[in-house]
Amino acid sequence: MNFLEERILRDATVCPGDILNVNAFLHHQIDMKLIDQIAQEMYGRFRDKPINKILTIEVSGISIACAVARLFNVPLVYAKKTRTKYQPKDVYEAEVLSFRHKNINTIVVGKEYLTSDDHVLIVDDIMADGYALQGLISIVEDAEASVEGCAIAIEKGFQEGGDRIRNLGYTVESLVTIDGMEPHSGTIVFRPE
Amino acid sequence: MNFLEERILRDATVCPGDILNVNAFLHHQIDMKLIDQIAQEMYGRFRDKPINKILTIEVSGISIACAVARLFNVPLVYAKKTRTKYQPKDVYEAEVLSFRHKNINTIVVGKEYLTSDDHVLIVDDIMADGYALQGLISIVEDAEASVEGCAIAIEKGFQEGGDRIRNLGYTVESLVTIDGMEPHSGTIVFRPE
């Protein structure tokens, strides 16, 4: 059992609707030692790739993506869900269905922050249906940049996002894959590494 | 001129409506070396206080607050603007007017993540009217925790937030104070340190 699986068993809770509540260490309160451990593991898996940019999506991906960007010593760009007055006018955008919030967001990245010279590692905290990840991939493709891979902390392996994106030919590395969760008993079943 | 003033002059732009656009290094694309420099400076100013928790608000405060939490070796809690199904039921909340987005958000912090034992450093990236900061302070007070101080990267000194909060007796340390901005010429006037 790896460090993140241990932490999930200790401090996460399973809520109805296939929700894994990680508010205690990742989504509301953040344990930076854990974040740095996650980032180190992601760095180890992709350090041989020519990565010059990290891409994530607000909000909960930012803490991990910052720590990964520090290790690669490259800029981090985060896709925005809301368009405000002073955001870039020229953007790449994608429609993303949120599993957690049950709504559709248009996510945007300013064109000046993603170009055809970029070799991008996409980082996110949790992958369920994979729509956020797929939106980020489509933005990288629109920019004619290269997707060097996707690093995910927690993949819900019983939902179909991971399989769908791997079948498209992308490298997706998850530190933890959950094969099943049960809210009444609180049981969480991890896929063996 | 300090490192952050230099960076602002180099890469920020002044937009109409007293908006300082720092998308190039802080709000959309993030330069982790700069973030770590900002965090180090904040740590230096508050390291003698008995701080055991960092508090910020999503989204743009998170990158700096993570780096500060790492230096203090304490947990970071970020107030949430949206209430989702699996957020804590028992929360402290405050109403906050957003200068940038021109709307009112209810920000919440789960009661389990902020208690009367906590000595809190509040961290944010930009202070204008100071409503976000004041909302965070009121949440800390509701929890009967102690506000040890507020660390702000960029204060718009020509707006009244900083004065109002200091007059209430709180320590507010800003790395940069802007006394005036002019969108047509792009002029930014810093307050001497």
Short mmCIF file of N, CA, C and O in Angstrom, two decimals, chain A residues 3-127:
data_model
loop_
_atom_site.label_atom_id
_atom_site.label_comp_id
_atom_site.label_asym_id
_atom_site.label_seq_id
_atom_site.Cartn_x
_atom_site.Cartn_y
_atom_site.Cartn_z
N PHE A 3 1.82 5.52 0.10
CA PHE A 3 1.54 6.57 1.09
C PHE A 3 0.17 7.23 0.87
O PHE A 3 -0.50 7.62 1.83
N LEU A 4 -0.24 7.35 -0.39
CA LEU A 4 -1.50 8.04 -0.67
C LEU A 4 -2.69 7.12 -0.36
O LEU A 4 -3.72 7.58 0.16
N GLU A 5 -2.54 5.85 -0.66
CA GLU A 5 -3.59 4.89 -0.28
C GLU A 5 -3.76 4.89 1.24
O GLU A 5 -4.89 4.90 1.75
N GLU A 6 -2.65 4.87 1.95
CA GLU A 6 -2.73 4.89 3.43
C GLU A 6 -3.46 6.13 3.93
O GLU A 6 -4.29 6.06 4.83
N ARG A 7 -3.14 7.28 3.33
CA ARG A 7 -3.77 8.51 3.76
C ARG A 7 -5.26 8.54 3.46
O ARG A 7 -6.08 9.03 4.25
N ILE A 8 -5.62 8.00 2.29
CA ILE A 8 -7.04 7.93 1.91
C ILE A 8 -7.79 7.07 2.92
O ILE A 8 -8.87 7.45 3.40
N LEU A 9 -7.24 5.91 3.24
CA LEU A 9 -7.91 5.03 4.21
C LEU A 9 -8.05 5.71 5.57
O LEU A 9 -9.05 5.54 6.25
N ARG A 10 -7.06 6.52 5.93
CA ARG A 10 -7.08 7.14 7.25
C ARG A 10 -8.03 8.33 7.30
O ARG A 10 -8.80 8.49 8.25
N ASP A 11 -8.01 9.18 6.28
CA ASP A 11 -8.66 10.50 6.41
C ASP A 11 -9.74 10.82 5.37
O ASP A 11 -10.38 11.87 5.49
N ALA A 12 -9.91 10.01 4.37
CA ALA A 12 -10.98 10.28 3.39
C ALA A 12 -12.26 9.60 3.85
O ALA A 12 -12.23 8.66 4.65
N THR A 13 -13.39 10.10 3.37
CA THR A 13 -14.64 9.41 3.63
C THR A 13 -15.38 9.20 2.30
O THR A 13 -15.19 9.97 1.35
N VAL A 14 -16.18 8.16 2.28
CA VAL A 14 -16.96 7.85 1.08
C VAL A 14 -18.36 8.41 1.27
O VAL A 14 -19.01 8.11 2.27
N CYS A 15 -18.80 9.24 0.34
CA CYS A 15 -20.13 9.84 0.44
C CYS A 15 -21.01 9.23 -0.66
O CYS A 15 -20.52 8.76 -1.68
N PRO A 16 -22.32 9.28 -0.45
CA PRO A 16 -23.23 8.77 -1.48
C PRO A 16 -22.98 9.47 -2.82
O PRO A 16 -22.57 10.63 -2.85
N GLY A 17 -23.22 8.77 -3.90
CA GLY A 17 -23.02 9.35 -5.23
C GLY A 17 -21.60 9.19 -5.73
O GLY A 17 -21.13 9.97 -6.56
N ASP A 18 -20.90 8.18 -5.22
CA ASP A 18 -19.52 7.91 -5.62
C ASP A 18 -18.58 9.09 -5.40
O ASP A 18 -17.67 9.36 -6.20
N ILE A 19 -18.83 9.83 -4.33
CA ILE A 19 -17.98 10.96 -3.99
C ILE A 19 -16.95 10.51 -2.95
O ILE A 19 -17.30 9.93 -1.93
N LEU A 20 -15.69 10.77 -3.24
CA LEU A 20 -14.63 10.55 -2.26
C LEU A 20 -14.31 11.90 -1.63
O LEU A 20 -13.83 12.81 -2.32
N ASN A 21 -14.60 12.03 -0.36
CA ASN A 21 -14.39 13.31 0.33
C ASN A 21 -12.97 13.35 0.88
O ASN A 21 -12.62 12.64 1.82
N VAL A 22 -12.13 14.19 0.24
CA VAL A 22 -10.74 14.32 0.68
C VAL A 22 -10.49 15.74 1.22
O VAL A 22 -9.38 16.26 1.14
N ASN A 23 -11.55 16.32 1.77
CA ASN A 23 -11.44 17.68 2.33
C ASN A 23 -10.38 17.79 3.43
O ASN A 23 -9.81 18.86 3.63
N ALA A 24 -10.12 16.72 4.13
CA ALA A 24 -9.22 16.80 5.29
C ALA A 24 -7.76 17.01 4.92
O ALA A 24 -6.97 17.48 5.74
N PHE A 25 -7.37 16.66 3.67
CA PHE A 25 -5.94 16.78 3.33
C PHE A 25 -5.68 17.29 1.93
O PHE A 25 -4.56 17.59 1.57
N LEU A 26 -6.75 17.45 1.10
CA LEU A 26 -6.49 17.81 -0.30
C LEU A 26 -7.43 18.88 -0.85
O LEU A 26 -7.01 19.69 -1.68
N HIS A 27 -8.66 18.91 -0.40
CA HIS A 27 -9.65 19.79 -1.06
C HIS A 27 -10.10 20.99 -0.25
O HIS A 27 -10.82 21.83 -0.77
N HIS A 28 -9.78 21.04 1.01
CA HIS A 28 -10.26 22.18 1.79
C HIS A 28 -9.15 22.54 2.79
O HIS A 28 -8.72 23.68 2.88
N GLN A 29 -8.68 21.51 3.47
CA GLN A 29 -7.44 21.62 4.23
C GLN A 29 -6.37 20.88 3.44
O GLN A 29 -6.62 19.78 2.95
N ILE A 30 -5.21 21.50 3.30
CA ILE A 30 -4.16 20.90 2.47
C ILE A 30 -2.94 20.60 3.32
O ILE A 30 -2.45 21.46 4.05
N ASP A 31 -2.47 19.36 3.20
CA ASP A 31 -1.25 18.93 3.89
C ASP A 31 -0.10 19.03 2.89
O ASP A 31 0.01 18.22 1.96
N MET A 32 0.76 20.00 3.07
CA MET A 32 1.80 20.26 2.08
C MET A 32 2.83 19.13 1.99
O MET A 32 3.43 18.92 0.94
N LYS A 33 3.06 18.43 3.09
CA LYS A 33 4.00 17.29 3.02
C LYS A 33 3.45 16.22 2.08
O LYS A 33 4.19 15.64 1.29
N LEU A 34 2.16 15.99 2.18
CA LEU A 34 1.52 15.02 1.28
C LEU A 34 1.57 15.51 -0.17
O LEU A 34 1.90 14.75 -1.08
N ILE A 35 1.26 16.79 -0.35
CA ILE A 35 1.30 17.37 -1.70
C ILE A 35 2.69 17.21 -2.32
O ILE A 35 2.83 16.83 -3.48
N ASP A 36 3.72 17.48 -1.52
CA ASP A 36 5.08 17.37 -2.04
C ASP A 36 5.45 15.91 -2.35
O ASP A 36 6.19 15.64 -3.31
N GLN A 37 4.93 14.99 -1.55
CA GLN A 37 5.17 13.56 -1.84
C GLN A 37 4.49 13.15 -3.15
O GLN A 37 5.08 12.43 -3.96
N ILE A 38 3.27 13.62 -3.33
CA ILE A 38 2.53 13.33 -4.57
C ILE A 38 3.30 13.91 -5.77
O ILE A 38 3.51 13.24 -6.79
N ALA A 39 3.76 15.15 -5.61
CA ALA A 39 4.47 15.82 -6.71
C ALA A 39 5.77 15.09 -7.04
O ALA A 39 6.12 14.93 -8.22
N GLN A 40 6.47 14.64 -6.01
CA GLN A 40 7.74 13.93 -6.22
C GLN A 40 7.50 12.64 -7.01
O GLN A 40 8.27 12.31 -7.91
N GLU A 41 6.45 11.96 -6.68
CA GLU A 41 6.11 10.71 -7.38
C GLU A 41 5.75 11.01 -8.85
O GLU A 41 6.20 10.30 -9.75
N MET A 42 4.98 12.06 -9.07
CA MET A 42 4.62 12.43 -10.45
C MET A 42 5.87 12.83 -11.24
O MET A 42 6.04 12.45 -12.40
N TYR A 43 6.74 13.59 -10.58
CA TYR A 43 8.00 14.02 -11.22
C TYR A 43 8.82 12.79 -11.63
O TYR A 43 9.33 12.71 -12.74
N GLY A 44 8.91 11.83 -10.72
CA GLY A 44 9.66 10.61 -11.01
C GLY A 44 9.14 9.88 -12.23
O GLY A 44 9.91 9.32 -13.02
N ARG A 45 7.83 9.90 -12.42
CA ARG A 45 7.26 9.15 -13.54
C ARG A 45 7.40 9.86 -14.89
O ARG A 45 7.28 9.23 -15.93
N PHE A 46 7.62 11.18 -14.86
CA PHE A 46 7.67 11.93 -16.13
C PHE A 46 8.96 12.72 -16.33
O PHE A 46 9.08 13.49 -17.27
N ARG A 47 9.93 12.54 -15.45
CA ARG A 47 11.12 13.39 -15.50
C ARG A 47 11.92 13.22 -16.79
O ARG A 47 12.70 14.10 -17.17
N ASP A 48 11.78 12.08 -17.47
CA ASP A 48 12.56 11.86 -18.70
C ASP A 48 11.91 12.50 -19.92
O ASP A 48 12.49 12.49 -21.01
N LYS A 49 10.73 13.05 -19.77
CA LYS A 49 10.05 13.69 -20.91
C LYS A 49 10.49 15.16 -21.01
O LYS A 49 10.82 15.78 -19.99
N PRO A 50 10.44 15.73 -22.20
CA PRO A 50 10.91 17.12 -22.39
C PRO A 50 9.84 18.15 -21.99
O PRO A 50 9.45 18.98 -22.79
N ILE A 51 9.42 18.06 -20.74
CA ILE A 51 8.28 18.89 -20.29
C ILE A 51 8.73 20.32 -19.99
O ILE A 51 9.69 20.54 -19.26
N ASN A 52 8.04 21.28 -20.58
CA ASN A 52 8.36 22.69 -20.30
C ASN A 52 7.16 23.48 -19.80
O ASN A 52 7.23 24.71 -19.67
N LYS A 53 6.04 22.78 -19.54
CA LYS A 53 4.88 23.48 -18.98
C LYS A 53 3.98 22.47 -18.27
O LYS A 53 3.82 21.34 -18.72
N ILE A 54 3.43 22.91 -17.13
CA ILE A 54 2.44 22.11 -16.41
C ILE A 54 1.09 22.77 -16.63
O ILE A 54 0.97 24.00 -16.56
N LEU A 55 0.07 21.96 -16.88
CA LEU A 55 -1.28 22.49 -17.06
C LEU A 55 -2.23 21.79 -16.10
O LEU A 55 -2.20 20.57 -15.96
N THR A 56 -3.06 22.59 -15.40
CA THR A 56 -4.11 22.00 -14.58
C THR A 56 -5.36 22.86 -14.73
O THR A 56 -5.42 23.73 -15.60
N ILE A 57 -6.33 22.60 -13.88
CA ILE A 57 -7.59 23.35 -13.94
C ILE A 57 -7.94 23.78 -12.52
O ILE A 57 -7.70 23.04 -11.56
N GLU A 58 -8.45 25.02 -12.39
CA GLU A 58 -8.84 25.46 -11.06
C GLU A 58 -10.01 24.61 -10.57
O GLU A 58 -10.80 24.17 -11.38
N VAL A 59 -10.21 24.37 -9.28
CA VAL A 59 -9.47 24.88 -8.17
C VAL A 59 -8.54 23.82 -7.59
O VAL A 59 -7.37 24.06 -7.31
N SER A 60 -9.08 22.61 -7.43
CA SER A 60 -8.37 21.67 -6.55
C SER A 60 -7.11 21.07 -7.14
O SER A 60 -6.32 20.48 -6.41
N GLY A 61 -6.88 21.24 -8.43
CA GLY A 61 -5.63 20.75 -9.00
C GLY A 61 -4.44 21.64 -8.73
O GLY A 61 -3.28 21.23 -8.91
N ILE A 62 -4.69 22.87 -8.30
CA ILE A 62 -3.62 23.87 -8.26
C ILE A 62 -2.51 23.52 -7.26
O ILE A 62 -1.33 23.67 -7.56
N SER A 63 -2.88 23.04 -6.08
CA SER A 63 -1.84 22.79 -5.07
C SER A 63 -0.83 21.75 -5.55
O SER A 63 0.39 21.95 -5.43
N ILE A 64 -1.32 20.66 -6.11
CA ILE A 64 -0.40 19.62 -6.60
C ILE A 64 0.38 20.13 -7.81
O ILE A 64 1.60 19.94 -7.90
N ALA A 65 -0.31 20.80 -8.72
CA ALA A 65 0.35 21.27 -9.95
C ALA A 65 1.46 22.27 -9.64
O ALA A 65 2.51 22.27 -10.30
N CYS A 66 1.25 23.13 -8.63
CA CYS A 66 2.31 24.06 -8.21
C CYS A 66 3.55 23.28 -7.77
O CYS A 66 4.67 23.63 -8.13
N ALA A 67 3.33 22.25 -6.97
CA ALA A 67 4.47 21.49 -6.45
C ALA A 67 5.19 20.73 -7.57
O ALA A 67 6.41 20.59 -7.56
N VAL A 68 4.43 20.25 -8.56
CA VAL A 68 5.05 19.57 -9.69
C VAL A 68 5.84 20.57 -10.54
O VAL A 68 6.97 20.30 -10.97
N ALA A 69 5.26 21.75 -10.77
CA ALA A 69 5.94 22.79 -11.57
C ALA A 69 7.25 23.19 -10.90
O ALA A 69 8.26 23.43 -11.58
N ARG A 70 7.26 23.25 -9.57
CA ARG A 70 8.50 23.58 -8.85
C ARG A 70 9.58 22.55 -9.15
O ARG A 70 10.74 22.90 -9.41
N LEU A 71 9.22 21.26 -9.14
CA LEU A 71 10.22 20.21 -9.37
C LEU A 71 10.75 20.23 -10.81
O LEU A 71 11.93 20.02 -11.05
N PHE A 72 9.88 20.47 -11.76
CA PHE A 72 10.31 20.54 -13.16
C PHE A 72 10.96 21.88 -13.49
O PHE A 72 11.57 22.04 -14.53
N ASN A 73 10.77 22.86 -12.59
CA ASN A 73 11.30 24.20 -12.80
C ASN A 73 10.75 24.81 -14.09
O ASN A 73 11.49 25.36 -14.92
N VAL A 74 9.44 24.68 -14.26
CA VAL A 74 8.76 25.22 -15.45
C VAL A 74 7.50 25.96 -15.00
O VAL A 74 7.03 25.76 -13.87
N PRO A 75 6.93 26.80 -15.86
CA PRO A 75 5.70 27.50 -15.47
C PRO A 75 4.50 26.55 -15.37
O PRO A 75 4.45 25.52 -16.05
N LEU A 76 3.58 26.95 -14.53
CA LEU A 76 2.29 26.27 -14.41
C LEU A 76 1.23 27.19 -15.01
O LEU A 76 1.22 28.39 -14.75
N VAL A 77 0.35 26.61 -15.81
CA VAL A 77 -0.82 27.36 -16.29
C VAL A 77 -2.06 26.64 -15.78
O VAL A 77 -2.12 25.42 -15.84
N TYR A 78 -2.99 27.39 -15.21
CA TYR A 78 -4.24 26.72 -14.86
C TYR A 78 -5.40 27.26 -15.69
O TYR A 78 -5.56 28.46 -15.86
N ALA A 79 -6.16 26.32 -16.23
CA ALA A 79 -7.35 26.68 -16.98
C ALA A 79 -8.37 27.27 -16.03
O ALA A 79 -8.50 26.84 -14.89
N LYS A 80 -9.05 28.30 -16.50
CA LYS A 80 -10.04 28.99 -15.68
C LYS A 80 -11.45 28.54 -16.06
O LYS A 80 -11.73 28.29 -17.23
N LYS A 81 -12.28 28.50 -15.04
CA LYS A 81 -13.67 28.10 -15.28
C LYS A 81 -14.58 29.31 -15.48
O LYS A 81 -15.67 29.19 -16.01
N THR A 82 -14.14 30.44 -14.99
CA THR A 82 -14.97 31.63 -15.09
C THR A 82 -14.24 32.65 -15.95
O THR A 82 -13.03 32.78 -15.90
N ARG A 83 -14.98 33.37 -16.73
CA ARG A 83 -14.38 34.38 -17.58
C ARG A 83 -14.64 35.73 -16.94
O ARG A 83 -15.79 36.13 -16.75
N THR A 84 -13.59 36.42 -16.56
CA THR A 84 -13.77 37.72 -15.95
C THR A 84 -13.31 38.79 -16.93
O THR A 84 -12.72 38.49 -17.95
N LYS A 85 -13.58 40.03 -16.55
CA LYS A 85 -13.35 41.14 -17.46
C LYS A 85 -11.91 41.24 -17.96
O LYS A 85 -11.66 41.67 -19.07
N TYR A 86 -10.98 40.88 -17.10
CA TYR A 86 -9.61 41.13 -17.50
C TYR A 86 -8.88 39.84 -17.90
O TYR A 86 -7.68 39.80 -17.94
N GLN A 87 -9.68 38.81 -18.19
CA GLN A 87 -9.03 37.62 -18.71
C GLN A 87 -8.66 37.84 -20.16
O GLN A 87 -9.19 38.72 -20.82
N PRO A 88 -7.75 37.00 -20.68
CA PRO A 88 -7.32 37.19 -22.06
C PRO A 88 -8.52 37.12 -23.00
O PRO A 88 -9.45 36.35 -22.78
N LYS A 89 -8.49 37.93 -24.02
CA LYS A 89 -9.59 37.91 -25.00
C LYS A 89 -9.46 36.72 -25.93
O LYS A 89 -10.44 36.14 -26.36
N ASP A 90 -8.21 36.37 -26.20
CA ASP A 90 -7.93 35.31 -27.14
C ASP A 90 -7.65 34.03 -26.37
O ASP A 90 -6.58 33.89 -25.77
N VAL A 91 -8.62 33.11 -26.37
CA VAL A 91 -8.47 31.92 -25.53
C VAL A 91 -8.74 30.63 -26.31
O VAL A 91 -9.47 30.63 -27.31
N TYR A 92 -8.15 29.56 -25.84
CA TYR A 92 -8.60 28.22 -26.19
C TYR A 92 -9.65 27.83 -25.19
O TYR A 92 -9.50 28.10 -24.00
N GLU A 93 -10.71 27.19 -25.63
CA GLU A 93 -11.72 26.80 -24.66
C GLU A 93 -12.27 25.41 -24.92
O GLU A 93 -12.13 24.86 -26.02
N ALA A 94 -12.83 24.83 -23.87
CA ALA A 94 -13.45 23.49 -23.98
C ALA A 94 -14.61 23.44 -22.99
O ALA A 94 -14.59 24.09 -21.96
N GLU A 95 -15.60 22.65 -23.35
CA GLU A 95 -16.75 22.44 -22.46
C GLU A 95 -16.47 21.22 -21.59
O GLU A 95 -16.08 20.17 -22.11
N VAL A 96 -16.69 21.36 -20.30
CA VAL A 96 -16.39 20.27 -19.38
C VAL A 96 -17.57 20.04 -18.44
O VAL A 96 -18.01 20.96 -17.75
N LEU A 97 -18.03 18.79 -18.42
CA LEU A 97 -19.07 18.40 -17.46
C LEU A 97 -18.39 18.06 -16.15
O LEU A 97 -17.44 17.28 -16.12
N SER A 98 -18.85 18.67 -15.07
CA SER A 98 -18.27 18.38 -13.77
C SER A 98 -19.02 17.26 -13.08
O SER A 98 -20.23 17.36 -12.85
N PHE A 99 -18.31 16.20 -12.76
CA PHE A 99 -18.91 15.06 -12.06
C PHE A 99 -19.40 15.49 -10.69
O PHE A 99 -20.51 15.19 -10.27
N ARG A 100 -18.55 16.26 -10.00
CA ARG A 100 -18.88 16.64 -8.63
C ARG A 100 -20.00 17.65 -8.57
O ARG A 100 -20.90 17.57 -7.77
N HIS A 101 -19.90 18.68 -9.42
CA HIS A 101 -20.84 19.80 -9.28
C HIS A 101 -22.06 19.66 -10.19
O HIS A 101 -22.97 20.49 -10.13
N LYS A 102 -22.07 18.63 -11.03
CA LYS A 102 -23.23 18.36 -11.89
C LYS A 102 -23.60 19.56 -12.76
O LYS A 102 -24.78 19.92 -12.85
N ASN A 103 -22.59 20.20 -13.31
CA ASN A 103 -22.88 21.29 -14.24
C ASN A 103 -21.82 21.31 -15.35
O ASN A 103 -20.86 20.55 -15.30
N ILE A 104 -22.07 22.14 -16.35
CA ILE A 104 -21.10 22.24 -17.45
C ILE A 104 -20.35 23.55 -17.32
O ILE A 104 -20.95 24.61 -17.16
N ASN A 105 -19.04 23.48 -17.33
CA ASN A 105 -18.21 24.68 -17.31
C ASN A 105 -17.50 24.82 -18.65
O ASN A 105 -17.07 23.83 -19.23
N THR A 106 -17.38 26.07 -19.09
CA THR A 106 -16.47 26.34 -20.19
C THR A 106 -15.13 26.69 -19.57
O THR A 106 -15.03 27.62 -18.77
N ILE A 107 -14.12 25.91 -19.87
CA ILE A 107 -12.79 26.22 -19.33
C ILE A 107 -11.97 26.91 -20.40
O ILE A 107 -12.12 26.62 -21.60
N VAL A 108 -11.16 27.85 -19.98
CA VAL A 108 -10.39 28.64 -20.95
C VAL A 108 -8.92 28.75 -20.55
O VAL A 108 -8.58 28.74 -19.36
N VAL A 109 -8.07 28.82 -21.57
CA VAL A 109 -6.65 29.11 -21.38
C VAL A 109 -6.27 30.20 -22.37
O VAL A 109 -6.57 30.08 -23.57
N GLY A 110 -5.66 31.25 -21.90
CA GLY A 110 -5.22 32.33 -22.77
C GLY A 110 -4.22 31.83 -23.80
O GLY A 110 -3.29 31.09 -23.46
N LYS A 111 -4.40 32.24 -25.06
CA LYS A 111 -3.54 31.72 -26.13
C LYS A 111 -2.06 32.07 -25.93
O LYS A 111 -1.18 31.35 -26.37
N GLU A 112 -1.83 33.18 -25.23
CA GLU A 112 -0.43 33.56 -25.04
C GLU A 112 0.31 32.64 -24.08
O GLU A 112 1.53 32.67 -24.01
N TYR A 113 -0.44 31.81 -23.32
CA TYR A 113 0.21 30.96 -22.31
C TYR A 113 0.36 29.51 -22.75
O TYR A 113 0.79 28.65 -21.97
N LEU A 114 0.00 29.22 -23.98
CA LEU A 114 0.12 27.84 -24.48
C LEU A 114 0.37 27.94 -25.98
O LEU A 114 -0.48 28.44 -26.72
N THR A 115 1.53 27.47 -26.42
CA THR A 115 1.88 27.61 -27.84
C THR A 115 2.37 26.27 -28.40
O THR A 115 2.56 25.30 -27.66
N SER A 116 2.61 26.26 -29.68
CA SER A 116 3.04 25.01 -30.35
C SER A 116 4.44 24.58 -29.91
O SER A 116 4.86 23.47 -30.22
N ASP A 117 5.15 25.42 -29.20
CA ASP A 117 6.47 25.03 -28.67
C ASP A 117 6.35 24.23 -27.37
O ASP A 117 7.37 23.73 -26.87
N ASP A 118 5.15 24.17 -26.81
CA ASP A 118 5.03 23.62 -25.45
C ASP A 118 4.88 22.10 -25.43
O ASP A 118 4.15 21.51 -26.23
N HIS A 119 5.59 21.51 -24.46
CA HIS A 119 5.49 20.08 -24.15
C HIS A 119 4.88 19.99 -22.76
O HIS A 119 5.52 20.32 -21.77
N VAL A 120 3.64 19.55 -22.72
CA VAL A 120 2.81 19.79 -21.54
C VAL A 120 2.59 18.50 -20.73
O VAL A 120 2.24 17.45 -21.29
N LEU A 121 2.78 18.62 -19.41
CA LEU A 121 2.31 17.58 -18.49
C LEU A 121 1.03 18.10 -17.84
O LEU A 121 1.04 19.16 -17.21
N ILE A 122 -0.06 17.38 -18.04
CA ILE A 122 -1.33 17.76 -17.42
C ILE A 122 -1.42 17.09 -16.06
O ILE A 122 -1.15 15.89 -15.92
N VAL A 123 -1.74 17.88 -15.04
CA VAL A 123 -1.77 17.39 -13.66
C VAL A 123 -3.16 17.63 -13.09
O VAL A 123 -3.73 18.71 -13.27
N ASP A 124 -3.72 16.63 -12.43
CA ASP A 124 -4.98 16.88 -11.72
C ASP A 124 -5.04 15.99 -10.48
O ASP A 124 -4.28 15.03 -10.36
N ASP A 125 -5.94 16.36 -9.58
CA ASP A 125 -5.99 15.63 -8.31
C ASP A 125 -6.81 14.35 -8.41
O ASP A 125 -6.38 13.29 -7.99
N ILE A 126 -8.01 14.45 -8.97
CA ILE A 126 -8.90 13.30 -9.04
C ILE A 126 -9.45 13.16 -10.45
O ILE A 126 -9.85 14.15 -11.07
N MET A 127 -9.44 11.94 -10.97
CA MET A 127 -10.11 11.70 -12.24
C MET A 127 -11.25 10.73 -12.02
O MET A 127 -11.06 9.64 -11.47
#
